[in-house]
Amino acid sequence: MLYREAGQFKSSYAQDQQIFPIRQDRIAFAALMLFALAVVPVIGDQYWLSAILTPFLILSLATLGLNILTGYAGQLSLGTAAFMAVGAFMAYNAELRIPHMPSLGSFAIGGLCAAAVGIVFGLPSLRIKGLYLAVATLACQFFVLWAINRIGWFSNNSSSGVITAQRVEVLGYDLQTPAAKYVLTLCIVALMALAAKNLMRSETGRAFMAVRDMDVAAGVVGIPIMRTKLLAFGISSFYCGVAGALYAYCYLGTVEPEAFTLDLSFLVLFMMIIGGAGSILGSFLGAAFITLFPIFLNLASKQLETLLQVEIPHAIVSNVEAIIFGGLIIFFLIAEPLGLARLWQIAKEKLRLWPFPH
Amino acid sequence: MNFFFEVVAGGLLAGVMYALVALGFVLIYKASGVFNFAQGSMVFFAALTFVSLTERGWNLWLALAVTLVVMVLMGIAIERLVLRPLVNQPPITLLMATIGLAFVLEGISQLAWGSQPHGLELGVPDVPIEWLSQKWNISVSQFDVFAALVAGVLVAALAVFFQKTRIGRALRAVADDHQAALAVGIPLQHIWSIVWAVAGFVALVAGLMWGVRNGVQYALTFTALKALPVLILGGFESIAGAIVGGLIIGASEKLAEVYVGPFVGGGIESWFAYVIALLFLLVRPEGLFGEKIIDRV
Amino acid sequence: MSAPELQVQENLQRVGEVILSVQGVSLSFGGVKALQDVSFDVREREVRAIIGPNGAGKSSMLNVLNGVYHPQRGRIALREHVFSGMNPRRAAELGIARTFQNIALFRGMSVLDNLMTGRNLKMRASFLQHAIWLGAARREELEHRRAVEEIIEFLEIPHIRRTPVGKLPYGLQKRVELGRALAAEPSILLLDEPMAGMNLEEKQDMCRFILDVNDHFGTTLVLIEHDMGVVMDISDRVVVLDYGRKIADGTPAEVRANQAVIDAYLGVSH
C-alpha cells in the first residue's frame, strides 16, 4: 500500500538506471544516511559506537572487497585477512616515515600496497581456477603474515611485532573520540560503497560477472580476461587494505599480526555467503549479522544463566557460536544461495503487493 | 651427512602423516567430486573422541571400535544432511558448505569433549630406534616408522578395496560419471554414504597418528590445510599421488626449514608447502598423477 | 528471366569479394583428427552454410575461425590479415562475432546485461571513470544502452530484458545469444546451429532475424545448420564436411546433387 510504484514511470534510460529506481527507496535511504550521520554520533553510547557500529562498518568494507573478487568476479579468495594486514601495516609505515602525511593519505597508501600484493598473488588466477586458486590465496595469507612478523621494518622493529596506531587527523581536526572515529569510518565506507556500486553496474562489473560465469565466452565477446581478473584482485585488495587500515586506526588502536589470521578470512567469507555473494547490500547485511549475532548469543546465555541458575562458561558460548555459524552457512547454501540480500529482495517484492497476497 | 639423512627421514615420515590426511580428501573427491574442507575437523573429532574415551578408563580396543562407529555414523549423516541437498550445485558452493561443516564439527568436538589439549599413547613409544642410532648414528623415531607401516597397510587395503571388490568398482564408476553410474543402476547415495564412512575411518587413523605426534589439540584442524599442497602435487584423485605428494612436501618442508630457515628467521614451515604447491600449479595444474582436462566448447 | 535466375542475379549483386579464406587447416586433439586440410572461402555479405554429419568437424571449424582453437597446420586470411592462430579477443576486434551450439550466455546476468557485454570493445571508459560514474562513464553507458535497446526491439524481446538469462527457455536464450553477437556490430557472424531445438514457429522467427541482419547490415554469415530446408532456402553457398574433410563446395543446388554428399549425409528420398 505504501510501497507502490504506481505513477513512477521511467521516461529515459537514465532514470531506469538509477541505483534506487523507486522513490520510496530513495527517501528511506536518505533518511537512513541522515540518521546514521547526524543522529547516531550524538545519541550513541561509547560501547555501541566503538565496539559494534565501527567494526560493523569496517568489516562491511572488507566483505565488500571480498564480494568484488569472489561474489562478482568468481575468484575464490581465502587471503582477505592478509590484505587487511598489509593495509594496516603499510598505513602505519606511511604515516611514520613520510613527513606531513595526512591520515587519509596513509589509508590510501595502505590500500594501494594491498592492491599491489593482491595483483601479485592474483597472477596465478590466469592459469588456475576454483579450489586451486584458493590454495594460491592461502599461500598469500600464510606468507604475508609470516613476512610481516619476521621482517622488522613493518613494525618499526618492535620486539613483539605490535604496532600502535598514531592519532587520526583529518583537515586539521584531531579525531580521538569514538563518535569522531565512527563518523570518519562511516564517510569512508559510504563513499567506497558508492564507488563499488558504480563499478559493479558499469562495464567493469559486467566484465567481472562474465569472467565468473563463463570466461571462454567472455574472451569471445572481447573482454580482456587477464586484465579483468587482475583488476578484480587489485580493486578487491584495495578495499580490504583500506578496511585493514581503518581496523587499526579506528577500532583496535594497537595491532599485532595475529589479528589478521586465517580465521578472520573465514569470518569475512561467512559474511559474504550469509549476506549474499554478488550483492553490495549483502555485504552490509552479512557483516551486520555476524557482528550482532555473538552479542545476541551472549545476551541469551546471560538470560539462560539467570533462568537456570547455572554458570555457562564462555567456551561453551563460543563453541555454540561456531556451530550456529557453520550451520547457517550450510543452511543458506542449501535454501537461499543468494543470502540475506535475496531474502530482502523477496521481502520488498511482497511489500509492493501488501496487503494483497499476489 | 648423517644429519642430512636424519632430516630427510624425518621429513619423509612427516610426509606420511600428511599423506594420511590427504587420503581422506582423495577418497571423497574421487567419489563425489567434493573437496571436503572439513576433513581436518573430522581428524580432530576422531582423535578427540578416542582420547576422551581412553582417558575415562575405557579399553583401547573398545574405544577404537566406538569411535569408528561414531565416525561412520557421522559420515552418513553428513552425506544425508549436507551433500544430498546440494547435489547439483557448482563446486564452489560445495566447497563453502564444507567450510561451514568444518566449523560445525569443531564446535561440536569442543562442546562435547572440552578444549584442553590431550596427549595420546598407543603403545609404541616415541623414542629413537636402537640399532639405527647405535650403528649409523641416525635418530629415527620408532613411532614414526610404526605410523609409516600403518599408512602402508591402509593404502594397500584401500587399493585392494577399490580394485578387487564390487563396491570398489562401483565407487570408481561413480567417481568417473555420476549420471552414467546411475544409468547402470549403481545406488549413488549408498555409495556416497559408504565413501564418507570410509573417509571417516581414514580420518580416525590419521587422527590417532597425528595425536601421538603432536597431541590432540585444536591446531590439528590446520593439518587439513597442509593436505592441500599435498593434493595439488599428487592430484586430487590419486591415492598413489597422495602418498608421493605427501612424501615430497614433508621432505622438502623439513629441508627448507633446516637449511634455509636460519637465514630468514625461521618459521618457513607455515608457508613453504603452499608456495611450492603454487609454483607447481603454474607449471602443471593437474598434478603429478592427475589427468589433463581439455575444455571443449 | 525466370524467378530463380532473377534471384541469382540479385545474389551476385549483393555478394562481394572474398573476405575470409581458410587455407589447408588441420586440427587434432591428441589422437583425434577434427579437421584435415580444409580449404574454402567466404565472400562478403554472403550466407555460407557448413553442413555435414555429427562429428564432421563443423563446430571445430568455427572455433578455429574465431580463435578458440589453434590449428596445427594451415592459415586463415581475413581481409588483409593472415594468421595461423589467434585469440578470441583479437577475432572480436577484427569484427568476428559468434554464437555457440550449447549457448554460452552469462547465466548470472540479465538479458540486458548480456547484450551490453557485446558492446564491450566499443567502450572506452576506464574503471576509475566507472567508479565515479557521473560524466564520461554515464554518457557512454546511456549511449550503448540506446544501441542495445534497438537490438532488443529488433529481436522482439523487450518483455524479458531484466530476466536473468538462466531462467529463460531454450529458444529465447538462443535469441539472446544472437542479440549479444549483434550488439558487437560484427562484419562476420558465425552461427553454430542457431535453430537447434526450436519448433517451426521459432525457426521461422530466427530465419527472419538472420536474413534481416544479412539484408540490412550487410553482415556476412557463416552458419552451421542441420535443417536442410533452411540451408537450401537461405544460403548462397554451402561447404560440406565429413570426418574432418571437405567433400563438396558450391551452391545449394550443386551440393544437393553431389553423389558424395548424398552418400555421406543427405541420403536419397524414396
PDB file of C-alpha atoms in Angstrom, chain B residues 149-243:
ATOM      1  CA  LEU B 149      53.732 -49.056   8.402  1.00  0.00           C
ATOM      2  CA  VAL B 150      50.159 -48.280   9.361  1.00  0.00           C
ATOM      3  CA  ALA B 151      49.860 -45.946   6.414  1.00  0.00           C
ATOM      4  CA  GLY B 152      51.262 -48.602   4.118  1.00  0.00           C
ATOM      5  CA  VAL B 153      48.771 -51.175   5.318  1.00  0.00           C
ATOM      6  CA  LEU B 154      45.934 -48.685   4.952  1.00  0.00           C
ATOM      7  CA  VAL B 155      46.902 -47.769   1.409  1.00  0.00           C
ATOM      8  CA  ALA B 156      47.263 -51.412   0.443  1.00  0.00           C
ATOM      9  CA  ALA B 157      43.868 -52.197   1.926  1.00  0.00           C
ATOM     10  CA  LEU B 158      42.262 -49.294   0.091  1.00  0.00           C
ATOM     11  CA  ALA B 159      43.925 -50.290  -3.156  1.00  0.00           C
ATOM     12  CA  VAL B 160      42.594 -53.832  -2.847  1.00  0.00           C
ATOM     13  CA  PHE B 161      39.185 -52.461  -1.908  1.00  0.00           C
ATOM     14  CA  PHE B 162      38.981 -50.242  -4.956  1.00  0.00           C
ATOM     15  CA  GLN B 163      40.418 -52.642  -7.490  1.00  0.00           C
ATOM     16  CA  LYS B 164      39.093 -56.022  -6.437  1.00  0.00           C
ATOM     17  CA  THR B 165      35.749 -55.642  -4.758  1.00  0.00           C
ATOM     18  CA  ARG B 166      32.376 -54.919  -6.332  1.00  0.00           C
ATOM     19  CA  ILE B 167      31.785 -51.907  -4.135  1.00  0.00           C
ATOM     20  CA  GLY B 168      35.193 -50.582  -5.017  1.00  0.00           C
ATOM     21  CA  ARG B 169      34.358 -50.856  -8.701  1.00  0.00           C
ATOM     22  CA  ALA B 170      31.104 -49.067  -8.121  1.00  0.00           C
ATOM     23  CA  LEU B 171      32.984 -46.285  -6.331  1.00  0.00           C
ATOM     24  CA  ARG B 172      35.291 -45.834  -9.268  1.00  0.00           C
ATOM     25  CA  ALA B 173      32.324 -45.720 -11.622  1.00  0.00           C
ATOM     26  CA  VAL B 174      30.662 -43.050  -9.520  1.00  0.00           C
ATOM     27  CA  ALA B 175      33.889 -41.055  -9.428  1.00  0.00           C
ATOM     28  CA  ASP B 176      34.036 -41.090 -13.190  1.00  0.00           C
ATOM     29  CA  ASP B 177      30.484 -40.118 -14.116  1.00  0.00           C
ATOM     30  CA  HIS B 178      27.543 -39.788 -11.736  1.00  0.00           C
ATOM     31  CA  GLN B 179      24.882 -39.962 -14.411  1.00  0.00           C
ATOM     32  CA  ALA B 180      26.352 -42.982 -16.112  1.00  0.00           C
ATOM     33  CA  ALA B 181      26.684 -44.789 -12.789  1.00  0.00           C
ATOM     34  CA  LEU B 182      23.033 -44.074 -12.069  1.00  0.00           C
ATOM     35  CA  ALA B 183      22.135 -45.314 -15.515  1.00  0.00           C
ATOM     36  CA  VAL B 184      23.637 -48.723 -14.848  1.00  0.00           C
ATOM     37  CA  GLY B 185      21.827 -48.998 -11.568  1.00  0.00           C
ATOM     38  CA  ILE B 186      24.511 -48.092  -9.052  1.00  0.00           C
ATOM     39  CA  PRO B 187      22.792 -46.652  -5.958  1.00  0.00           C
ATOM     40  CA  LEU B 188      24.538 -43.284  -5.868  1.00  0.00           C
ATOM     41  CA  GLN B 189      23.541 -42.246  -2.394  1.00  0.00           C
ATOM     42  CA  HIS B 190      24.512 -45.543  -0.771  1.00  0.00           C
ATOM     43  CA  ILE B 191      27.877 -45.251  -2.445  1.00  0.00           C
ATOM     44  CA  TRP B 192      28.374 -41.732  -1.143  1.00  0.00           C
ATOM     45  CA  SER B 193      27.465 -42.824   2.364  1.00  0.00           C
ATOM     46  CA  ILE B 194      29.995 -45.624   2.120  1.00  0.00           C
ATOM     47  CA  VAL B 195      32.662 -43.258   0.865  1.00  0.00           C
ATOM     48  CA  TRP B 196      32.110 -40.757   3.642  1.00  0.00           C
ATOM     49  CA  ALA B 197      32.152 -43.574   6.176  1.00  0.00           C
ATOM     50  CA  VAL B 198      35.460 -44.878   4.817  1.00  0.00           C
ATOM     51  CA  ALA B 199      36.785 -41.311   4.833  1.00  0.00           C
ATOM     52  CA  GLY B 200      35.736 -41.122   8.464  1.00  0.00           C
ATOM     53  CA  PHE B 201      37.717 -44.288   9.175  1.00  0.00           C
ATOM     54  CA  VAL B 202      40.766 -42.870   7.405  1.00  0.00           C
ATOM     55  CA  ALA B 203      40.298 -39.676   9.438  1.00  0.00           C
ATOM     56  CA  LEU B 204      40.376 -41.778  12.592  1.00  0.00           C
ATOM     57  CA  VAL B 205      43.650 -43.456  11.647  1.00  0.00           C
ATOM     58  CA  ALA B 206      45.162 -40.094  10.692  1.00  0.00           C
ATOM     59  CA  GLY B 207      43.855 -38.558  13.900  1.00  0.00           C
ATOM     60  CA  LEU B 208      45.445 -41.245  16.042  1.00  0.00           C
ATOM     61  CA  MET B 209      48.828 -40.946  14.349  1.00  0.00           C
ATOM     62  CA  TRP B 210      48.806 -37.153  14.500  1.00  0.00           C
ATOM     63  CA  GLY B 211      47.525 -37.223  18.043  1.00  0.00           C
ATOM     64  CA  VAL B 212      50.526 -39.157  19.272  1.00  0.00           C
ATOM     65  CA  ARG B 213      52.909 -36.958  17.279  1.00  0.00           C
ATOM     66  CA  ASN B 214      51.518 -33.530  18.182  1.00  0.00           C
ATOM     67  CA  GLY B 215      48.964 -34.093  20.890  1.00  0.00           C
ATOM     68  CA  VAL B 216      45.247 -33.823  20.375  1.00  0.00           C
ATOM     69  CA  GLN B 217      44.500 -30.129  20.231  1.00  0.00           C
ATOM     70  CA  TYR B 218      42.672 -27.585  18.125  1.00  0.00           C
ATOM     71  CA  ALA B 219      45.702 -26.961  15.915  1.00  0.00           C
ATOM     72  CA  LEU B 220      45.112 -30.421  14.484  1.00  0.00           C
ATOM     73  CA  THR B 221      42.442 -28.942  12.256  1.00  0.00           C
ATOM     74  CA  PHE B 222      45.079 -26.973  10.419  1.00  0.00           C
ATOM     75  CA  THR B 223      46.681 -30.167   9.220  1.00  0.00           C
ATOM     76  CA  ALA B 224      43.778 -30.306   6.827  1.00  0.00           C
ATOM     77  CA  LEU B 225      45.089 -27.212   5.165  1.00  0.00           C
ATOM     78  CA  LYS B 226      48.560 -28.743   4.836  1.00  0.00           C
ATOM     79  CA  ALA B 227      46.981 -31.589   2.891  1.00  0.00           C
ATOM     80  CA  LEU B 228      46.060 -29.129   0.134  1.00  0.00           C
ATOM     81  CA  PRO B 229      49.598 -28.719  -1.188  1.00  0.00           C
ATOM     82  CA  VAL B 230      49.955 -32.493  -0.988  1.00  0.00           C
ATOM     83  CA  LEU B 231      46.875 -32.927  -3.149  1.00  0.00           C
ATOM     84  CA  ILE B 232      47.992 -30.335  -5.626  1.00  0.00           C
ATOM     85  CA  LEU B 233      51.261 -32.135  -6.138  1.00  0.00           C
ATOM     86  CA  GLY B 234      49.724 -35.571  -6.259  1.00  0.00           C
ATOM     87  CA  GLY B 235      46.477 -34.747  -7.999  1.00  0.00           C
ATOM     88  CA  PHE B 236      43.141 -34.745  -6.250  1.00  0.00           C
ATOM     89  CA  GLU B 237      42.069 -38.144  -7.461  1.00  0.00           C
ATOM     90  CA  SER B 238      45.041 -40.384  -6.983  1.00  0.00           C
ATOM     91  CA  ILE B 239      45.800 -42.431  -3.880  1.00  0.00           C
ATOM     92  CA  ALA B 240      49.341 -43.030  -5.039  1.00  0.00           C
ATOM     93  CA  GLY B 241      49.587 -39.316  -5.706  1.00  0.00           C
ATOM     94  CA  ALA B 242      48.562 -38.520  -2.140  1.00  0.00           C
ATOM     95  CA  ILE B 243      51.405 -40.676  -0.830  1.00  0.00           C
TER      96      ILE B 243
END
